[in-house]
mmCIF file with all atom_site columns, C-alpha atoms in Angstrom:
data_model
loop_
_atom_site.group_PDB
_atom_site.id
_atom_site.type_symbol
_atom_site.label_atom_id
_atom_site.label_alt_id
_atom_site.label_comp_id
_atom_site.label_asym_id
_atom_site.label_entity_id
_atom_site.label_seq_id
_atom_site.pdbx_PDB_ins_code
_atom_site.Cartn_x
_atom_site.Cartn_y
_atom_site.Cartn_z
_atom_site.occupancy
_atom_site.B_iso_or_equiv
_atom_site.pdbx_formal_charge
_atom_site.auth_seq_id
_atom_site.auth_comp_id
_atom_site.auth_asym_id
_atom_site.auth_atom_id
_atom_site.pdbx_PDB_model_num
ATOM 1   C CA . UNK H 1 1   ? 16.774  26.857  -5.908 1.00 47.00 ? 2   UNK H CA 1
ATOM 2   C CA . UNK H 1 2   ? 17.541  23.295  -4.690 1.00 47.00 ? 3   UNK H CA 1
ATOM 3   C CA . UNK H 1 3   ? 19.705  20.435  -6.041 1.00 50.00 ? 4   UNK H CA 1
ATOM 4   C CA . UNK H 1 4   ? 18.286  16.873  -6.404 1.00 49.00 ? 5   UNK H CA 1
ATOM 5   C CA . UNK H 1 5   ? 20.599  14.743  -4.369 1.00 49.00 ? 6   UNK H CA 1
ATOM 6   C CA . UNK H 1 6   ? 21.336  10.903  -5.302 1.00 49.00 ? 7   UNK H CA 1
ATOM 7   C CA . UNK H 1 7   ? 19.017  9.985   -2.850 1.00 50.00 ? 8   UNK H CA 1
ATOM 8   C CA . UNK H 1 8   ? 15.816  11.211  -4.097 1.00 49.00 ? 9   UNK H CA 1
ATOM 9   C CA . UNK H 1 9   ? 15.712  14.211  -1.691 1.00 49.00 ? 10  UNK H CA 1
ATOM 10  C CA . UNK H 1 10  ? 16.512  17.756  -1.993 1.00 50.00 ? 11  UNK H CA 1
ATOM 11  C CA . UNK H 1 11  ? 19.972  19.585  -1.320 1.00 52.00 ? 12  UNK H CA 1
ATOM 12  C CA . UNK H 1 12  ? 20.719  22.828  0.651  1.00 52.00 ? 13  UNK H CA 1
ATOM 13  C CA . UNK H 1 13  ? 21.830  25.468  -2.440 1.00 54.00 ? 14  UNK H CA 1
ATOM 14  C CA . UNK H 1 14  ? 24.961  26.123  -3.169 1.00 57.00 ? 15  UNK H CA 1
ATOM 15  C CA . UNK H 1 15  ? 25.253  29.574  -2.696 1.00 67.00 ? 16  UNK H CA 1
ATOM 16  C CA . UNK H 1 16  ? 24.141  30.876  0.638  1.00 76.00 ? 17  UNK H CA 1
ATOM 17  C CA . UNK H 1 17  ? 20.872  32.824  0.234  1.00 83.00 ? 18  UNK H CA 1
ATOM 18  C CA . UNK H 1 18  ? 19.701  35.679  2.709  1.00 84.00 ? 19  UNK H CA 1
ATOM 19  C CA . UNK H 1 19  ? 16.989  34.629  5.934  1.00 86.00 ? 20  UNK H CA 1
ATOM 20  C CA . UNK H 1 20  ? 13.281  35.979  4.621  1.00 87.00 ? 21  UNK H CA 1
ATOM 21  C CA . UNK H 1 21  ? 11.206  36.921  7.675  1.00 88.00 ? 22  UNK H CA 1
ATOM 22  C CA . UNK H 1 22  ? 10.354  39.892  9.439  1.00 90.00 ? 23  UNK H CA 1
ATOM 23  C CA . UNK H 1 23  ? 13.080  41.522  12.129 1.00 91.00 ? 24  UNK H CA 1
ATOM 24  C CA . UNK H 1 24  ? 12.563  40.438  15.750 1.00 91.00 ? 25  UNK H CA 1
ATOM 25  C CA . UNK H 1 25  ? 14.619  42.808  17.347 1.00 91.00 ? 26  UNK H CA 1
ATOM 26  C CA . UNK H 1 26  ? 18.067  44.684  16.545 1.00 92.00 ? 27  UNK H CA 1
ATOM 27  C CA . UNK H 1 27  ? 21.047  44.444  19.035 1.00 94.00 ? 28  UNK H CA 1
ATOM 28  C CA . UNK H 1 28  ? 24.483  46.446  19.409 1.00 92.00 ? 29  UNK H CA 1
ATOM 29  C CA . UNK H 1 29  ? 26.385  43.646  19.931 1.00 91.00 ? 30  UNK H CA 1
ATOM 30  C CA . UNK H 1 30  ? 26.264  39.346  18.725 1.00 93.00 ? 31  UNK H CA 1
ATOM 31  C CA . UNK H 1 31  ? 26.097  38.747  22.657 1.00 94.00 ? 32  UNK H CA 1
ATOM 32  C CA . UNK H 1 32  ? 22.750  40.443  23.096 1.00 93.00 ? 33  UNK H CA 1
ATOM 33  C CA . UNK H 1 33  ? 21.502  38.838  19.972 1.00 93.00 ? 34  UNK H CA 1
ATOM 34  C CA . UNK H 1 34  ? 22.376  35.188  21.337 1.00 94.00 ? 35  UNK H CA 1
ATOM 35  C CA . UNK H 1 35  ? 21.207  36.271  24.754 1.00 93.00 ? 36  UNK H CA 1
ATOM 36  C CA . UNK H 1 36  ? 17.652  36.795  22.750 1.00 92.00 ? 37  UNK H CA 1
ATOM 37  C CA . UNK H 1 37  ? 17.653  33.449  21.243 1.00 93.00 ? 38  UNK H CA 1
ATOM 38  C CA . UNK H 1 38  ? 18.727  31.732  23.963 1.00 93.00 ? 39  UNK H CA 1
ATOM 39  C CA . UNK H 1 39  ? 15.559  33.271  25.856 1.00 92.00 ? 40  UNK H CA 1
ATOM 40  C CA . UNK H 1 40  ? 13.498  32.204  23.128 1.00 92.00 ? 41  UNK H CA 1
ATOM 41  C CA . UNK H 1 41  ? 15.170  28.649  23.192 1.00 91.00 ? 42  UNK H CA 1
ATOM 42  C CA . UNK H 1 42  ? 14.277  28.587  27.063 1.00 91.00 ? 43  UNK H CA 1
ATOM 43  C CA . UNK H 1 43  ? 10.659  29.148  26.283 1.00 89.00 ? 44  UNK H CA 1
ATOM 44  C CA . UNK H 1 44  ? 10.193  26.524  23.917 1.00 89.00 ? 45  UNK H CA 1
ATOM 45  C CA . UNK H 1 45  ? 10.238  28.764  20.934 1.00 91.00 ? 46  UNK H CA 1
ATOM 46  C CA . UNK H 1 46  ? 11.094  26.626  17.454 1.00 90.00 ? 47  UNK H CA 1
ATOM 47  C CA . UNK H 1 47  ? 14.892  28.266  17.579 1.00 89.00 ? 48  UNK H CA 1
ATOM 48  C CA . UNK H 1 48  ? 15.119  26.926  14.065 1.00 91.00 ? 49  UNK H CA 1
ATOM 49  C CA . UNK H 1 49  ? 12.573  29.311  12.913 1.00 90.00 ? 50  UNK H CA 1
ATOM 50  C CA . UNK H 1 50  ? 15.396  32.071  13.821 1.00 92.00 ? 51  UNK H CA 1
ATOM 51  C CA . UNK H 1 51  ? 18.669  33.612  12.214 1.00 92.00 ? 52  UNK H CA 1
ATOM 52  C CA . UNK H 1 52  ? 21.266  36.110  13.621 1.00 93.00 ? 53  UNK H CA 1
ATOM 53  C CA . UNK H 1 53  ? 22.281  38.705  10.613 1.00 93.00 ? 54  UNK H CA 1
ATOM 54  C CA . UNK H 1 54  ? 25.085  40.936  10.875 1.00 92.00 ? 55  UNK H CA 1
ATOM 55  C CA . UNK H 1 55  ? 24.951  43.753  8.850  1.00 92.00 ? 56  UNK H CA 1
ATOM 56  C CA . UNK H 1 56  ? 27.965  46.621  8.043  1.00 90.00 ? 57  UNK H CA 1
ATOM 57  C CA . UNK H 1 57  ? 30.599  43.847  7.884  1.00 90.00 ? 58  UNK H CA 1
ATOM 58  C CA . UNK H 1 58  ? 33.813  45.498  8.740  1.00 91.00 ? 59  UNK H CA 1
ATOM 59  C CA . UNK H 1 59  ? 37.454  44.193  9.179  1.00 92.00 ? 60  UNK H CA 1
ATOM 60  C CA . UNK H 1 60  ? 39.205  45.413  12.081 1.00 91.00 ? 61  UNK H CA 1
ATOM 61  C CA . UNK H 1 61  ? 43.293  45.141  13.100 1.00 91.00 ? 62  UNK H CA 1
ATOM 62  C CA . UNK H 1 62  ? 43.763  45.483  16.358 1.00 90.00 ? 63  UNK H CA 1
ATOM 63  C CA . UNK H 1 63  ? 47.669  46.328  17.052 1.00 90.00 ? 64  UNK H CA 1
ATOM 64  C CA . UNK H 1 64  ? 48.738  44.557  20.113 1.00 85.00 ? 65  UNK H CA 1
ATOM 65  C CA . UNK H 1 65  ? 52.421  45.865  20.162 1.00 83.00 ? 66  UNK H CA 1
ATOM 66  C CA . UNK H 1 66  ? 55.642  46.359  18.880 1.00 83.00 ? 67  UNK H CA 1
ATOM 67  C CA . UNK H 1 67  ? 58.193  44.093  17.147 1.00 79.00 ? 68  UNK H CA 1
ATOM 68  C CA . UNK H 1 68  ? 61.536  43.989  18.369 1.00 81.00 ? 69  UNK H CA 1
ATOM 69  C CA . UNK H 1 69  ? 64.555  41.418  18.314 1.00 84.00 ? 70  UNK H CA 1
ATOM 70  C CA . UNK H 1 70  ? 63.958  40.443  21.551 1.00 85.00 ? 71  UNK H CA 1
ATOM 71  C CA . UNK H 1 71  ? 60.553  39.570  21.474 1.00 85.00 ? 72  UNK H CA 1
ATOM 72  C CA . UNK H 1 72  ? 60.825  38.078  18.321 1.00 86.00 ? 73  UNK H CA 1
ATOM 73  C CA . UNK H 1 73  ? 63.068  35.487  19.478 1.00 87.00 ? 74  UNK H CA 1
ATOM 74  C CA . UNK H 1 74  ? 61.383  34.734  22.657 1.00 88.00 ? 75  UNK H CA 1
ATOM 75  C CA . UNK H 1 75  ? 58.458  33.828  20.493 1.00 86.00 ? 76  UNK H CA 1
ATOM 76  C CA . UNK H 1 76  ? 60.150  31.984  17.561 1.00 87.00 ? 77  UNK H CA 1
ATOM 77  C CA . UNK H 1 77  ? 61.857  30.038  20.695 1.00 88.00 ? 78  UNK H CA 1
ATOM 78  C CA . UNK H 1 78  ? 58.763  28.997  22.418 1.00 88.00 ? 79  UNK H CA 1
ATOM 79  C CA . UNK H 1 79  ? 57.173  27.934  18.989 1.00 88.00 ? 80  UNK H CA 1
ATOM 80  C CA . UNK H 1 80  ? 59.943  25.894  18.257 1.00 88.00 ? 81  UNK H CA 1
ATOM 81  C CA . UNK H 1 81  ? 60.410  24.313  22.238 1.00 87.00 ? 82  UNK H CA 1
ATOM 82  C CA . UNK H 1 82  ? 56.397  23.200  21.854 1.00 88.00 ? 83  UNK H CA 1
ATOM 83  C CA . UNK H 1 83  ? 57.374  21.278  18.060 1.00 86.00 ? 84  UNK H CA 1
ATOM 84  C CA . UNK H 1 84  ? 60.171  20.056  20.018 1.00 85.00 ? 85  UNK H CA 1
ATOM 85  C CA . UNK H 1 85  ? 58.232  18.512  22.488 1.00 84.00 ? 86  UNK H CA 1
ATOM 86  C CA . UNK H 1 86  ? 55.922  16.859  20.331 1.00 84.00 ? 87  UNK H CA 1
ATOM 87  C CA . UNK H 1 87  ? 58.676  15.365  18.470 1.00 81.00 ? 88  UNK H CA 1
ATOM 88  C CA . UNK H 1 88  ? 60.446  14.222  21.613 1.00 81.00 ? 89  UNK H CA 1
ATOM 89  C CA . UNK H 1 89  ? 57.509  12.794  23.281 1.00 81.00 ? 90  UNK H CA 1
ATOM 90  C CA . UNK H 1 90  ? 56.721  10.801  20.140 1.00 80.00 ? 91  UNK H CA 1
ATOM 91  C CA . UNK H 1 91  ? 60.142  9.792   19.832 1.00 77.00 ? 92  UNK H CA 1
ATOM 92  C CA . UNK H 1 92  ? 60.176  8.694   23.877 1.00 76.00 ? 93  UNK H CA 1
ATOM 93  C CA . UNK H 1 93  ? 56.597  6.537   23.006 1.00 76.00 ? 94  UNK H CA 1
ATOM 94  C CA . UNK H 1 94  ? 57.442  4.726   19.747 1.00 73.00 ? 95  UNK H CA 1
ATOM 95  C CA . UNK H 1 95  ? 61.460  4.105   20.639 1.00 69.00 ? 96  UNK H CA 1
ATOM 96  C CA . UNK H 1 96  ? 62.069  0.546   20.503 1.00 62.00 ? 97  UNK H CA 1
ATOM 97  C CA . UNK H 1 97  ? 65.372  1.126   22.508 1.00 65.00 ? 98  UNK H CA 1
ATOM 98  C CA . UNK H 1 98  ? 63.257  3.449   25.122 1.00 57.00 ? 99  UNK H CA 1
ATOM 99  C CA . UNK H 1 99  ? 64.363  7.166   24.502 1.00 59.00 ? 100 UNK H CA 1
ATOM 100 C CA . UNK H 1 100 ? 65.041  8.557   28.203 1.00 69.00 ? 101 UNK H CA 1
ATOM 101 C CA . UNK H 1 101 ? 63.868  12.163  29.303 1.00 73.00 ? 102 UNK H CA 1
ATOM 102 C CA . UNK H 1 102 ? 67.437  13.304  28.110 1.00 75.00 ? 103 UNK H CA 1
ATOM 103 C CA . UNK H 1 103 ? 66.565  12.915  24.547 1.00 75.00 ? 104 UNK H CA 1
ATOM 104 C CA . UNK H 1 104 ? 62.912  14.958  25.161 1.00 78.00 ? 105 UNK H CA 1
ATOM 105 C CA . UNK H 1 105 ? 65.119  17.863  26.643 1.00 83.00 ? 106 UNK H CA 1
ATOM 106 C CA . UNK H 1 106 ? 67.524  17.227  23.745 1.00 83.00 ? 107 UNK H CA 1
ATOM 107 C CA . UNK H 1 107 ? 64.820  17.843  21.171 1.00 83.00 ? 108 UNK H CA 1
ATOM 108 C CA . UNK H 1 108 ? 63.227  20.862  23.301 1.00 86.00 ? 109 UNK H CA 1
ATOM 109 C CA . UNK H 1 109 ? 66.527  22.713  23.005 1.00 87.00 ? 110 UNK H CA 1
ATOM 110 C CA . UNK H 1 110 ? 66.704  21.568  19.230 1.00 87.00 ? 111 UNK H CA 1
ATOM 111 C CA . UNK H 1 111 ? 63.465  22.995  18.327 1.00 87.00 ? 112 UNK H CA 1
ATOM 112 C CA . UNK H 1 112 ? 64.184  26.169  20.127 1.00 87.00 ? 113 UNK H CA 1
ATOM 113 C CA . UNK H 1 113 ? 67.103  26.703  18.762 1.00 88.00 ? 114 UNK H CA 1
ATOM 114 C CA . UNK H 1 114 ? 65.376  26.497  15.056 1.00 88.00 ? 115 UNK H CA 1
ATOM 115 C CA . UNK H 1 115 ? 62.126  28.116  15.949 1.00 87.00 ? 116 UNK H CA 1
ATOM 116 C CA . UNK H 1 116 ? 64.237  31.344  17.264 1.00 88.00 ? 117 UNK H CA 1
ATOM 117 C CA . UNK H 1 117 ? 66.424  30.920  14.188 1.00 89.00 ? 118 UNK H CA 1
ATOM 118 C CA . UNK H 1 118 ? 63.290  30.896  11.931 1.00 88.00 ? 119 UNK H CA 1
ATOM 119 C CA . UNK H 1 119 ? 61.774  33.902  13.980 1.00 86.00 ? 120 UNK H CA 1
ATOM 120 C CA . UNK H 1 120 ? 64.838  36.082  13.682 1.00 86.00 ? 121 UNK H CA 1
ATOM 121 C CA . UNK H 1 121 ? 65.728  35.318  10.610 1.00 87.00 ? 122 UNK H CA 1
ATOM 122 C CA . UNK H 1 122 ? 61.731  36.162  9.334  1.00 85.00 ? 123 UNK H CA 1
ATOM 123 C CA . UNK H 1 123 ? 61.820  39.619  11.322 1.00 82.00 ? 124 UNK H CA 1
ATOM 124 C CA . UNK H 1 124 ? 64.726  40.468  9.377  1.00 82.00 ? 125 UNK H CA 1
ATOM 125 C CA . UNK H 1 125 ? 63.288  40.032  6.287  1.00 80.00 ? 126 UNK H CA 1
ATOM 126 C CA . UNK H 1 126 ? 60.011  41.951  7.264  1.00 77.00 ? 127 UNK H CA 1
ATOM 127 C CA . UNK H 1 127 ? 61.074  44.216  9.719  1.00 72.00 ? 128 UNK H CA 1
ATOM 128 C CA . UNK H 1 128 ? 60.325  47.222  7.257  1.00 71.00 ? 129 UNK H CA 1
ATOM 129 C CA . UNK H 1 129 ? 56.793  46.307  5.925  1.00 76.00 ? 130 UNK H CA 1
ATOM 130 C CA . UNK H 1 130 ? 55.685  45.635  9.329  1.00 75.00 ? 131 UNK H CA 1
ATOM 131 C CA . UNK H 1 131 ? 56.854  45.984  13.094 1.00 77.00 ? 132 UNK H CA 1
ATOM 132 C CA . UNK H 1 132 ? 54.186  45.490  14.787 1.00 81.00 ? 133 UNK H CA 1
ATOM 133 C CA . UNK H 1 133 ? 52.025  42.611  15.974 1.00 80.00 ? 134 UNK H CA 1
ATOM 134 C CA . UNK H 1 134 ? 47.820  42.697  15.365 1.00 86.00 ? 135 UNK H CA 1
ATOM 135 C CA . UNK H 1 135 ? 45.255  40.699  15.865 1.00 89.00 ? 136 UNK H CA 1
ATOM 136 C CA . UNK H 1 136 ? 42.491  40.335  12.538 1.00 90.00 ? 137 UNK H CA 1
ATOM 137 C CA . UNK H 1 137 ? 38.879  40.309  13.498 1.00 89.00 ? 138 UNK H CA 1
ATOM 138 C CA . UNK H 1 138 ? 35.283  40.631  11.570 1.00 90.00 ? 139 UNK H CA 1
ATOM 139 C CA . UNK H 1 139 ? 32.928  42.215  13.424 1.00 89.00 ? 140 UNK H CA 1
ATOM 140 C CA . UNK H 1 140 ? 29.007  44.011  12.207 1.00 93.00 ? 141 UNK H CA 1
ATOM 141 C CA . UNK H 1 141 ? 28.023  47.327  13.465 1.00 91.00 ? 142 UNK H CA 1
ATOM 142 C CA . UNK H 1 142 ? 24.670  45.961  14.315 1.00 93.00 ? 143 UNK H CA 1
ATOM 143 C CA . UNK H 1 143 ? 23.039  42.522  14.383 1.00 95.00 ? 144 UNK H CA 1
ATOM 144 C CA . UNK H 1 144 ? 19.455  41.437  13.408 1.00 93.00 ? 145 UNK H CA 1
ATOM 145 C CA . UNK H 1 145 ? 17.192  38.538  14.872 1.00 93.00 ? 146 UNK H CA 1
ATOM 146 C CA . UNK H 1 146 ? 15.002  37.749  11.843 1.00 93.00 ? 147 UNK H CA 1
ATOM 147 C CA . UNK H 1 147 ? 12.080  35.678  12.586 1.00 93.00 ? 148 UNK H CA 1
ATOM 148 C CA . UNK H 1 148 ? 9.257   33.850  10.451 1.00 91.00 ? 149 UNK H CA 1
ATOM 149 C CA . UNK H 1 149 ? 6.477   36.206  9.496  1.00 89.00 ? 150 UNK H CA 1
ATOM 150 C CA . UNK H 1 150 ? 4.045   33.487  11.105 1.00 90.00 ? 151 UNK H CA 1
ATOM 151 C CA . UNK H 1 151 ? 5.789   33.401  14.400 1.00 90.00 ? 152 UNK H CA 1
ATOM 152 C CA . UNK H 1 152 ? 6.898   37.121  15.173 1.00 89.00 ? 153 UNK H CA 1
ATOM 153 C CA . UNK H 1 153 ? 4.225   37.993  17.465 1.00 91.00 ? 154 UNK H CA 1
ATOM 154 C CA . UNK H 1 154 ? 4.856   34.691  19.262 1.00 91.00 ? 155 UNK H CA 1
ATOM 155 C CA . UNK H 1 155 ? 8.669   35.622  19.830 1.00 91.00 ? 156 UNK H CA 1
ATOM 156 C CA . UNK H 1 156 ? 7.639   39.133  20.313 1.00 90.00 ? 157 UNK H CA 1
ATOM 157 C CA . UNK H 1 157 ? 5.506   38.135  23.347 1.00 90.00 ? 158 UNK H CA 1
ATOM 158 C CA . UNK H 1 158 ? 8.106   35.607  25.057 1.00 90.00 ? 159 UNK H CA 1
ATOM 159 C CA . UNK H 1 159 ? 11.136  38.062  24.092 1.00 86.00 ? 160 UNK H CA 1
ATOM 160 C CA . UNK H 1 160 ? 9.465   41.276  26.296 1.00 81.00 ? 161 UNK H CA 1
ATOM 161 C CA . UNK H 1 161 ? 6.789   39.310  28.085 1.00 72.00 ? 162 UNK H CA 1
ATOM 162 C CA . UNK H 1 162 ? 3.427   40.223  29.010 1.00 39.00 ? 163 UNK H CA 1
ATOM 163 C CA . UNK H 1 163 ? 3.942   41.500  32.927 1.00 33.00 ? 164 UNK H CA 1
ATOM 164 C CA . UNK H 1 164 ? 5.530   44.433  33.753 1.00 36.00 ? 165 UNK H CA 1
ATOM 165 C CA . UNK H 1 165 ? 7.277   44.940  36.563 1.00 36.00 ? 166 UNK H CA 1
ATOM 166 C CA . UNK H 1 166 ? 5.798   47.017  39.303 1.00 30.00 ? 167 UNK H CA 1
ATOM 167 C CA . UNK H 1 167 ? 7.704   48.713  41.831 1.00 34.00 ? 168 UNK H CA 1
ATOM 168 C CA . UNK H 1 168 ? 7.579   48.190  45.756 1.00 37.00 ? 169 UNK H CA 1
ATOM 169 C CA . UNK H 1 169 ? 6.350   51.358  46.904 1.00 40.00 ? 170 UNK H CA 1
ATOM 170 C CA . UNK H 1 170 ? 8.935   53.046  49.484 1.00 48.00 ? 171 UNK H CA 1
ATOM 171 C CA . UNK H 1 171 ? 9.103   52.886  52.881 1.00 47.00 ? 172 UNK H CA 1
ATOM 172 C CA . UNK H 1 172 ? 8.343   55.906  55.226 1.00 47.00 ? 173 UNK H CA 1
ATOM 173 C CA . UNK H 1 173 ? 11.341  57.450  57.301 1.00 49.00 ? 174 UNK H CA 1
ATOM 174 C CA . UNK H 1 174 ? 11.201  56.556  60.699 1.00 50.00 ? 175 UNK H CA 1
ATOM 175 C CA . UNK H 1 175 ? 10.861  60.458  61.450 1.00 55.00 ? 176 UNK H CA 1
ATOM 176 C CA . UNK H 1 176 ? 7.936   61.060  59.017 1.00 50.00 ? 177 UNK H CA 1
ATOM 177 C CA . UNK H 1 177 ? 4.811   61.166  61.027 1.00 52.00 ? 178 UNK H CA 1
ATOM 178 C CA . UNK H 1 178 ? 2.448   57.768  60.342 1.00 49.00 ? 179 UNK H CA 1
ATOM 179 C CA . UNK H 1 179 ? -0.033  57.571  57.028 1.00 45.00 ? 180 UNK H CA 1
ATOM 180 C CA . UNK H 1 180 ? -3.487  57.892  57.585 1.00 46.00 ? 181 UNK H CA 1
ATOM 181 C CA . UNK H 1 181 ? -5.835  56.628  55.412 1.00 44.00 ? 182 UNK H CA 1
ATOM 182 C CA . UNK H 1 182 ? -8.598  59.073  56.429 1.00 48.00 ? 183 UNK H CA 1
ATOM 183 C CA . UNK H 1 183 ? -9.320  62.062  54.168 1.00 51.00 ? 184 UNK H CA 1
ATOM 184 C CA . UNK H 1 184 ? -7.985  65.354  55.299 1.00 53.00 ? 185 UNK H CA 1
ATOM 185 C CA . UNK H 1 185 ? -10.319 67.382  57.017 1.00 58.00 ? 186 UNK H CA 1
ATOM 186 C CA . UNK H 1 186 ? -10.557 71.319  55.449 1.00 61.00 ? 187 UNK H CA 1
ATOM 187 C CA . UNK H 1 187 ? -10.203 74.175  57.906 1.00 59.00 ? 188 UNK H CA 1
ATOM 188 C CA . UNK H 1 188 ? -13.273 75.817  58.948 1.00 60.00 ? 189 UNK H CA 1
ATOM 189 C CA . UNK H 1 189 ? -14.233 79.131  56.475 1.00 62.00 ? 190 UNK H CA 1
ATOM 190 C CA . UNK H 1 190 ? -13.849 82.259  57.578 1.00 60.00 ? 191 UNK H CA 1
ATOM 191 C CA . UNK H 1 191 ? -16.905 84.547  58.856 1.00 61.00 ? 192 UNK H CA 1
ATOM 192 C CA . UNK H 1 192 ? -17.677 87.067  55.641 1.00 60.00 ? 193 UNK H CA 1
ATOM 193 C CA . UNK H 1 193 ? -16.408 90.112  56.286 1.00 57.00 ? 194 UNK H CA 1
ATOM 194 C CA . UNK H 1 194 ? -18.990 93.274  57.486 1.00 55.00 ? 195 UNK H CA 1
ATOM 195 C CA . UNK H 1 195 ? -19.973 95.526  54.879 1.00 57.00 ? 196 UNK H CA 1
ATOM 196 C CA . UNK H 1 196 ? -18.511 99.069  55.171 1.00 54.00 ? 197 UNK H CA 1
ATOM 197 C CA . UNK H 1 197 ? -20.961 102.104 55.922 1.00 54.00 ? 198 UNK H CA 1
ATOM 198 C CA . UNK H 1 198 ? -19.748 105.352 55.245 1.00 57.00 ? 199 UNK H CA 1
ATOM 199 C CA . UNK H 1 199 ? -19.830 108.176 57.625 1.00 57.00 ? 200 UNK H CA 1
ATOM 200 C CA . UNK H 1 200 ? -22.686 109.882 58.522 1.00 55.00 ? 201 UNK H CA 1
ATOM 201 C CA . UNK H 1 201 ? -22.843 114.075 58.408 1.00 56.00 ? 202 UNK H CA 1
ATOM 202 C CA . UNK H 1 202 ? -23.980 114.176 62.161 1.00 54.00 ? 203 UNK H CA 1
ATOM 203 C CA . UNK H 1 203 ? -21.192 112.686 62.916 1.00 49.00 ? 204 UNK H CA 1
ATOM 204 C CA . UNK H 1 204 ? -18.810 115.367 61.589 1.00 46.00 ? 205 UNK H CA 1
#
């Protein structure tokens, strides 16, 4: 269902609804599913006609490594140099007196001295409910191109084409004897045997 908007035309929903259409193709991975409509886009296929659905939505922590003191306060410390730096540099612009390069250093050291404070001083408070640093990501387990009903067979066609690909026959070894293209000729049959004539009594 759409909203009227103030200017006489129609507004998107506001809750997001689900693609209708029929499913393209299903990949493993998002790349191979924006590889696919990037193909289509390529081929002057109406991209807009298309939408990427990930299905099996799962949250996954990856754990990058261990907390510890040290590496806590490296990071706080570099934080805190880069806030200094801003400061500083904004400081050395705007100055009407002309701030010199010793009062940028002056404010690097000042913000790494906090931003290690601030680090350390966090860790401490944390260090039992987690020691350990993780990144957060969303990933699907699979990922559908969905496709107007009116258009599938379209995409279908440009997505796998029409030509297949045939392979170059191989080359013969240079110690194979030549290819002839002449028939091979069938050994001459073999005379039918005599027929076998027993014994006569004279004989014996």
């Amino acid at each position: 269902m759409s909203n009227q908007s103030p200017f006489g035309g129609r507004s998107p929903a506001l809750f997001p609804v689900l693609p209708k259409g029929e499913v393209l193709a299903t990949y493993a991975t998002y790349f191979e599913a924006q590889e696919a409509v990037d193909q289509l886009a390529k081929a002057d296929f109406p991209v807009k006609q298309l939408s990427i659905v990930g299905n099996d939505l799962k949250s996954v922590e990856r754990v990058t490594g261990k907390l510890t003191w040290g590496r806590v306060a490296l990071a706080g410390a570099a934080s805190g140099a880069w806030l200094g730096v801003f400061f500083g540099l904004l400081f050395f612009i705007f100055s009407p007196a002309g701030a010199g390069l010793p009062f940028v250093l002056a404010a690097v050291l000042i913000g790494a001295g906090f931003g290690m404070l601030f680090g350390l001083v966090s860790y401490g408070l944390n260090r039992r409910r987690r020691d350990f640093t993780s990144t957060m990501q969303v990933i699907a387990s699979n990922y559908q191109v969905i496709v107007e009903s009116a258009l599938v067979n379209r995409a279908r066609n440009l997505l796998h084409g029409h030509v297949a690909d045939v392979a170059a026959a191989p080359l013969p070894h240079p110690s194979e004897p030549p290819y002839s293209a002449a028939p091979p000729t069938e050994p001459p049959a073999a005379p039918p045997a005599a027929p076998f004539a027993p014994p006569s009594r004279d004989s014996v």
